[in-house]
Coordinates of C-alpha atoms in Angstrom, one line a residue:
X1 CA -27.2 -3.2 12.7
X2 CA -27.5 -2.4 9.0
X3 CA -24.9 -3.6 6.5
X4 CA -22.0 -1.1 6.0
X5 CA -22.2 -1.7 2.3
X6 CA -21.6 1.3 0.1
X7 CA -20.9 2.2 -3.5
X8 CA -18.4 0.2 -5.6
X9 CA -18.4 -3.2 -7.2
X10 CA -20.4 -5.6 -5.0
X11 CA -21.0 -2.9 -2.6
X12 CA -24.8 -2.8 -2.8
X13 CA -27.3 -5.4 -2.1
X14 CA -29.1 -7.1 -5.0
X15 CA -32.5 -5.8 -5.8
X16 CA -35.5 -7.6 -4.3
X17 CA -38.1 -5.7 -6.4
X18 CA -40.4 -8.3 -7.9
X19 CA -41.3 -5.8 -10.6
X20 CA -37.7 -5.9 -11.8
X21 CA -37.1 -9.1 -13.7
X22 CA -33.4 -9.7 -13.5
X23 CA -32.0 -11.4 -16.7
X24 CA -28.3 -12.1 -17.4
X25 CA -28.3 -11.0 -21.0
X26 CA -26.8 -13.0 -23.8
X27 CA -24.2 -11.3 -25.9
X28 CA -26.2 -11.9 -29.1
X29 CA -29.6 -10.5 -28.4
X30 CA -31.7 -10.0 -31.5
X31 CA -33.8 -6.9 -31.9
X32 CA -37.4 -6.5 -33.0
X33 CA -39.2 -3.4 -34.1
X34 CA -40.8 -1.0 -31.7
X35 CA -40.6 2.8 -31.4
X36 CA -38.3 4.3 -34.1
X37 CA -35.2 6.1 -33.2
X38 CA -36.6 9.3 -34.8
X39 CA -39.4 9.6 -32.2
X40 CA -39.1 12.8 -30.2
X41 CA -38.9 12.8 -26.4
X42 CA -42.2 12.1 -24.7
X43 CA -44.1 15.2 -23.5
X44 CA -44.2 15.6 -19.8
X45 CA -46.9 13.4 -18.3
X46 CA -47.2 11.3 -21.5
X47 CA -47.8 7.6 -21.1
X48 CA -46.5 4.7 -23.1
X49 CA -47.0 0.9 -23.3
X50 CA -45.0 -2.2 -23.7
X51 CA -41.6 -3.0 -22.1
X52 CA -38.6 -0.8 -21.5
X53 CA -35.4 -2.7 -20.8
X54 CA -32.9 -1.2 -18.3
X55 CA -29.4 -2.6 -18.6
X56 CA -27.5 -2.0 -15.4
X57 CA -24.8 -3.5 -13.1
X58 CA -25.6 -6.3 -10.8
X59 CA -26.0 -4.1 -7.7
X60 CA -28.9 -1.9 -8.9
X61 CA -31.8 -1.6 -6.3
X62 CA -34.8 0.7 -5.9
X63 CA -37.9 0.3 -3.7
X64 CA -40.6 -1.9 -5.1
X65 CA -43.1 0.9 -4.5
X66 CA -41.2 3.3 -6.8
X67 CA -41.0 0.7 -9.6
X68 CA -44.7 0.0 -9.4
X69 CA -45.5 3.7 -9.4
X70 CA -43.3 4.2 -12.5
X71 CA -45.1 1.4 -14.3
X72 CA -48.5 2.7 -13.4
X73 CA -47.7 6.3 -14.3
X74 CA -46.1 5.4 -17.7
X75 CA -47.9 2.3 -18.8
X76 CA -44.5 0.6 -19.2
X77 CA -43.2 -2.6 -17.8
X78 CA -39.7 -2.2 -16.5
X79 CA -37.4 -5.1 -17.1
X80 CA -33.8 -5.3 -15.8
X81 CA -30.8 -7.0 -17.3
X82 CA -27.6 -7.1 -15.4
X83 CA -24.5 -8.4 -17.3
X84 CA -22.1 -7.8 -14.4
X85 CA -20.3 -5.0 -12.5
X86 CA -19.6 -1.5 -13.8
X87 CA -16.6 -2.6 -16.0
X88 CA -18.3 -5.7 -17.3
X89 CA -21.4 -3.6 -18.1
X90 CA -19.6 -1.3 -20.5
X91 CA -17.7 -4.2 -22.1
X92 CA -21.0 -6.0 -22.8
X93 CA -22.6 -2.8 -24.2
X94 CA -19.7 -2.4 -26.6
X95 CA -19.7 -6.0 -27.7
X96 CA -23.5 -5.9 -28.4
X97 CA -23.9 -2.4 -29.8
X98 CA -25.1 -3.7 -33.1
X99 CA -27.9 -5.6 -31.3
X100 CA -28.4 -3.7 -28.0
X101 CA -29.0 -5.5 -24.8
X102 CA -31.8 -3.1 -24.0
X103 CA -33.2 0.5 -24.2
X104 CA -31.5 2.4 -21.4
X105 CA -28.4 1.9 -19.3
X106 CA -27.7 2.9 -15.7
X107 CA -24.4 2.4 -13.9
X108 CA -21.7 3.5 -16.3
X109 CA -19.3 5.4 -14.0
X110 CA -16.7 8.1 -14.7
X111 CA -14.0 5.5 -15.1
X112 CA -15.7 4.1 -18.2
X113 CA -17.9 7.0 -19.4
X114 CA -15.7 8.3 -22.2
X115 CA -15.1 4.8 -23.6
X116 CA -18.9 4.1 -23.8
X117 CA -19.4 7.4 -25.7
X118 CA -16.4 6.8 -28.0
X119 CA -17.7 3.3 -28.9
X120 CA -21.0 4.7 -30.0
X121 CA -23.3 2.8 -27.7
X122 CA -25.3 5.8 -26.5
X123 CA -27.9 8.1 -28.1
X124 CA -27.8 11.8 -27.0
X125 CA -30.6 12.8 -24.7
X126 CA -30.7 15.9 -22.5
X127 CA -33.2 15.2 -19.8
X128 CA -35.4 18.1 -18.7
X129 CA -35.1 16.7 -15.2
X130 CA -31.3 17.2 -15.1
X131 CA -30.6 20.2 -12.9
X132 CA -27.4 22.0 -12.2
X133 CA -26.0 19.3 -10.0
X134 CA -26.3 16.7 -12.7
X135 CA -25.1 19.0 -15.4
X136 CA -21.8 19.8 -13.6
X137 CA -20.9 16.1 -14.0
X138 CA -21.6 16.1 -17.7
X139 CA -19.1 14.1 -19.7
X140 CA -19.7 15.9 -23.0
X141 CA -21.8 18.7 -24.5
X142 CA -24.2 16.3 -26.4
X143 CA -25.8 14.7 -23.4
X144 CA -24.8 11.1 -24.0
X145 CA -24.8 10.5 -20.3
X146 CA -26.7 12.0 -17.4
X147 CA -25.4 11.8 -13.8
X148 CA -27.7 10.1 -11.4
X149 CA -25.6 9.6 -8.2
X150 CA -22.2 10.0 -6.7
X151 CA -20.1 8.0 -4.3
X152 CA -16.8 8.8 -2.6
X153 CA -14.2 6.1 -2.2
X154 CA -12.1 6.8 0.9
X155 CA -9.9 5.1 3.4
X156 CA -11.9 4.2 6.6
X157 CA -10.5 4.1 10.1
X158 CA -11.3 1.9 13.0
X159 CA -11.3 4.6 15.6
X160 CA -11.7 2.1 18.5
X161 CA -8.5 0.3 17.5
X162 CA -6.5 3.5 17.3
X163 CA -7.8 4.7 20.7
X164 CA -6.9 1.4 22.4
X165 CA -3.5 1.3 20.7
X166 CA -2.7 4.9 21.7
X167 CA -1.8 5.8 18.1
X168 CA -3.1 9.0 16.4
X169 CA -5.4 8.3 13.5
X170 CA -4.0 9.2 10.0
X171 CA -5.6 12.0 8.0
X172 CA -4.0 12.2 4.6
X173 CA -2.7 10.0 1.8
X174 CA 0.8 10.9 2.8
X175 CA 0.2 9.8 6.4
X176 CA -0.5 6.2 5.2
X177 CA 3.2 5.8 4.3
X178 CA 4.5 6.7 7.7
X179 CA 6.2 4.1 9.9
X180 CA 3.5 4.2 12.6
X181 CA 1.0 2.9 10.1
X182 CA 3.1 0.0 8.9
X183 CA 1.0 -3.2 8.2
X184 CA -2.2 -1.4 9.1
X185 CA -3.8 -0.7 5.7
X186 CA -5.7 -3.0 3.3
X187 CA -6.8 -1.8 -0.1
X188 CA -8.4 -3.6 -3.1
X189 CA -6.8 -4.5 -6.4
X190 CA -7.7 -2.0 -9.2
X191 CA -7.6 -4.7 -11.8
X192 CA -10.5 -6.6 -10.0
X193 CA -12.2 -3.9 -7.9
X194 CA -14.1 -0.7 -8.7
X195 CA -13.1 1.0 -5.4
X196 CA -9.5 -0.2 -5.9
X197 CA -9.4 1.5 -9.3
X198 CA -10.9 4.6 -7.8
X199 CA -8.2 4.7 -5.1
X200 CA -5.5 4.3 -7.7
X201 CA -7.0 7.2 -9.6
X202 CA -7.0 9.2 -6.3
X203 CA -3.3 8.8 -6.1
X204 CA -2.8 9.7 -9.7
X205 CA -4.8 12.9 -9.1
X206 CA -2.9 13.6 -5.9
X207 CA 0.7 13.0 -7.0
X208 CA 0.6 13.3 -10.8
X209 CA 2.1 11.1 -13.4
X210 CA 5.6 11.7 -12.0
X211 CA 4.7 10.8 -8.4
X212 CA 2.0 8.2 -8.0
X213 CA 4.3 5.2 -8.7
X214 CA 6.7 6.4 -6.0
X215 CA 3.7 6.8 -3.6
X216 CA 2.6 3.2 -4.2
X217 CA 6.2 2.0 -3.8
X218 CA 6.2 3.7 -0.4
X219 CA 2.8 2.1 0.5
X220 CA 4.2 -1.3 -0.6
X221 CA 7.3 -0.9 1.5
X222 CA 5.0 0.1 4.5
X223 CA 3.2 -3.2 4.3
X224 CA 0.0 -2.4 2.4
X225 CA -2.2 -5.5 1.9
X226 CA -4.1 -6.0 -1.3
X227 CA -7.4 -7.8 -1.3
X228 CA -9.1 -8.9 -4.5
X229 CA -12.5 -7.2 -3.6
X230 CA -14.2 -4.9 -1.2
X231 CA -16.0 -7.6 0.7
X232 CA -12.8 -9.4 1.6
X233 CA -11.1 -6.2 2.6
X234 CA -14.0 -4.9 4.7
X235 CA -15.4 -8.1 6.3
X236 CA -12.3 -10.2 6.6
X237 CA -9.2 -7.9 6.9
X238 CA -10.6 -4.8 8.6
X239 CA -10.8 -4.7 12.4
X240 CA -14.1 -2.8 12.4
X241 CA -17.3 -3.9 14.1
X242 CA -18.6 -5.9 11.0
X243 CA -15.3 -7.7 10.5
X244 CA -14.7 -11.4 11.1
X245 CA -11.6 -10.7 13.2
X246 CA -9.3 -8.8 10.8
X247 CA -6.1 -7.2 11.9
X248 CA -6.0 -4.1 9.7
X249 CA -7.6 -0.9 11.2
X250 CA -7.4 1.0 7.9
X251 CA -9.5 -0.2 5.0
X252 CA -10.4 1.2 1.6
X253 CA -14.2 1.7 1.6
X254 CA -16.6 4.6 1.2
X255 CA -17.6 7.9 2.8
X256 CA -21.1 6.3 3.2
X257 CA -19.8 3.3 5.1
X258 CA -19.6 4.7 8.7
X259 CA -23.3 5.1 9.4
X260 CA -23.8 1.4 9.1
X261 CA -21.3 0.7 11.9
X262 CA -22.9 3.1 14.4
X263 CA -24.7 1.3 17.3
X264 CA -28.3 2.1 17.9
X265 CA -28.8 5.2 20.1
X266 CA -25.4 6.8 19.2
X267 CA -25.9 10.3 17.9
X268 CA -22.6 12.0 18.5
X269 CA -20.1 11.7 15.5
X270 CA -17.3 11.5 18.0
X271 CA -18.6 8.2 19.3
X272 CA -18.9 6.6 15.9
X273 CA -16.6 3.5 15.8
X274 CA -15.4 4.2 12.3
X275 CA -15.0 7.3 10.1
X276 CA -13.9 8.1 6.6
X277 CA -10.7 10.0 5.9
X278 CA -12.1 12.8 3.7
X279 CA -8.7 13.9 2.4
X280 CA -8.2 10.5 0.7
X281 CA -11.5 10.3 -1.3
X282 CA -12.0 9.9 -5.1
X283 CA -15.4 10.8 -6.4
X284 CA -17.2 8.2 -8.5
X285 CA -20.2 9.3 -10.6
X286 CA -22.8 7.0 -12.0
X287 CA -24.7 7.8 -15.2
X288 CA -27.8 6.8 -17.1
X289 CA -28.2 7.1 -20.9
X290 CA -30.4 6.0 -23.8
X291 CA -28.8 3.1 -25.8
X292 CA -28.2 3.7 -29.5
X293 CA -30.5 1.4 -31.5
X294 CA -33.0 1.0 -28.6
X295 CA -36.3 -0.6 -29.5
X296 CA -38.1 1.7 -27.1
X297 CA -36.2 5.1 -27.0
X298 CA -39.2 7.0 -25.8
X299 CA -39.5 4.6 -22.8
X300 CA -35.7 4.9 -22.3
X301 CA -36.0 8.7 -22.0
X302 CA -38.7 8.3 -19.4
X303 CA -36.5 6.0 -17.4
X304 CA -33.7 8.6 -17.4
X305 CA -36.2 11.3 -16.3
X306 CA -37.5 8.9 -13.6
X307 CA -34.1 8.2 -12.1
X308 CA -33.7 12.0 -11.6
X309 CA -37.1 12.4 -10.0
X310 CA -37.1 13.6 -6.4
X311 CA -38.7 10.3 -5.3
X312 CA -35.9 8.1 -6.8
X313 CA -33.2 10.5 -5.7
X314 CA -34.4 10.3 -2.1
X315 CA -34.5 6.5 -2.4
X316 CA -31.0 6.0 -3.7
X317 CA -29.0 6.4 -0.4
X318 CA -30.5 3.6 1.6
X319 CA -31.1 1.3 -1.4
X320 CA -27.8 1.7 -3.2
X321 CA -25.6 3.4 -0.5
X322 CA -24.6 6.3 -2.7
X323 CA -25.4 10.0 -2.6
X324 CA -28.1 11.3 -4.9
X325 CA -26.8 13.7 -7.5
X326 CA -29.5 16.2 -6.6
X327 CA -27.9 18.0 -3.6
X328 CA -31.3 19.4 -2.5
X329 CA -32.6 15.9 -1.6
X330 CA -32.6 15.4 2.1
X331 CA -30.3 12.6 3.2
X332 CA -31.1 10.0 5.9
X333 CA -30.4 11.5 9.3
X334 CA -27.6 9.1 10.0
X335 CA -25.9 10.1 6.8
X336 CA -26.0 13.8 7.6
X337 CA -24.4 13.0 11.0
X338 CA -22.0 10.2 10.2
X339 CA -21.3 10.3 6.4
X340 CA -20.4 13.9 5.4
X341 CA -19.1 14.2 1.8
X342 CA -15.6 15.5 1.2
X343 CA -15.5 19.1 0.2
X344 CA -12.7 18.6 -2.3
X345 CA -12.5 14.9 -3.4
X346 CA -10.0 13.9 -6.0
X347 CA -11.2 13.7 -9.6
X348 CA -9.9 13.1 -13.0
X349 CA -11.2 14.0 -16.5
X350 CA -13.1 10.9 -17.9
X351 CA -11.1 11.2 -21.1
X352 CA -7.8 11.1 -19.2
X353 CA -9.1 8.0 -17.4
X354 CA -10.0 6.3 -20.6
X355 CA -6.7 7.1 -22.3
X356 CA -4.6 5.9 -19.3
X357 CA -6.6 3.4 -17.2
X358 CA -5.2 0.2 -18.6
X359 CA -1.6 1.5 -18.5
X360 CA -2.1 2.7 -14.9
X361 CA -3.3 -0.8 -13.9
X362 CA -0.4 -2.5 -15.5
X363 CA 2.1 -0.2 -13.9
X364 CA 0.4 -0.6 -10.5
X365 CA 0.5 -4.4 -10.8
X366 CA 4.2 -4.4 -11.7
X367 CA 4.9 -2.0 -8.8
X368 CA 2.7 -3.4 -6.0
X369 CA 2.0 -7.0 -6.8
X370 CA 5.0 -7.9 -9.0

């Protein structure tokens, strides 16, 4: 059985692509001259030379064949530097903006997008490869960031456990506070976990500033368990097939997790051992952008275009367990069957997130953890 890993911090496997040289970047990285910032975008089909440095989170992965084809087609060598997860990534970009860690970034999500733009770490670039799907997730009108993929953080249900217990499965956020689901839910801490932060934002979007604290108070009183990270929640506390003997049949995970729990030969969604509660989902969006002060801005633009190419978009689901931003890309058959996307996921304006994120986390901590 494949791993049920899905989007979020530590939700994707590390890359094995030999063409991507992973380097934990130092904070003070000195720059040397290359292509000037005033260079226009490369014409379609143009080739370059030298190295283009992709700064990303530590869960980036694409097929070796695609990386090799990119290097052959462009004449570039693609180097990867991974200073940490999504939150750490933005922090490092801000700290090193006067001596950028690289040329192009991938993995800034909508929880940190506005901060990255406000801090001046990005150079505007409107990719000709960005279609309507990518454009609808635009953070601003200048093109500082281009959407590459989306992932939906949702509560997952161990259907087998509920069937054996004779208890109806919950469906909504409100259901999770009901007495019949006492001591059954495990979530992750928004101060230490990307999916935990996404779920906190789902409750803010659902219940508003006047109601989300009361909601978490109800969850706390109903016995919600808080794990530090996704792996502990999913593999230790959850009762699902991949768990190590957990006792919680409700876990915070992703809409893309269930396909990786389905036994070989099962084709009926009704027989899947787990499912995502699509009325509890918050949509995460991951972006790419050209770094301000990049040594190779032309190469950086080519990387952004490449990440939006049909080949890369088709590779994203099984490599990084997220949905391609291009909705015309055919998903793996198991995803179409067992990982439908929510029709109306919860969302928040990135600027609202930036303005309130730290305060929300402090209030959540005081309310739930104490």
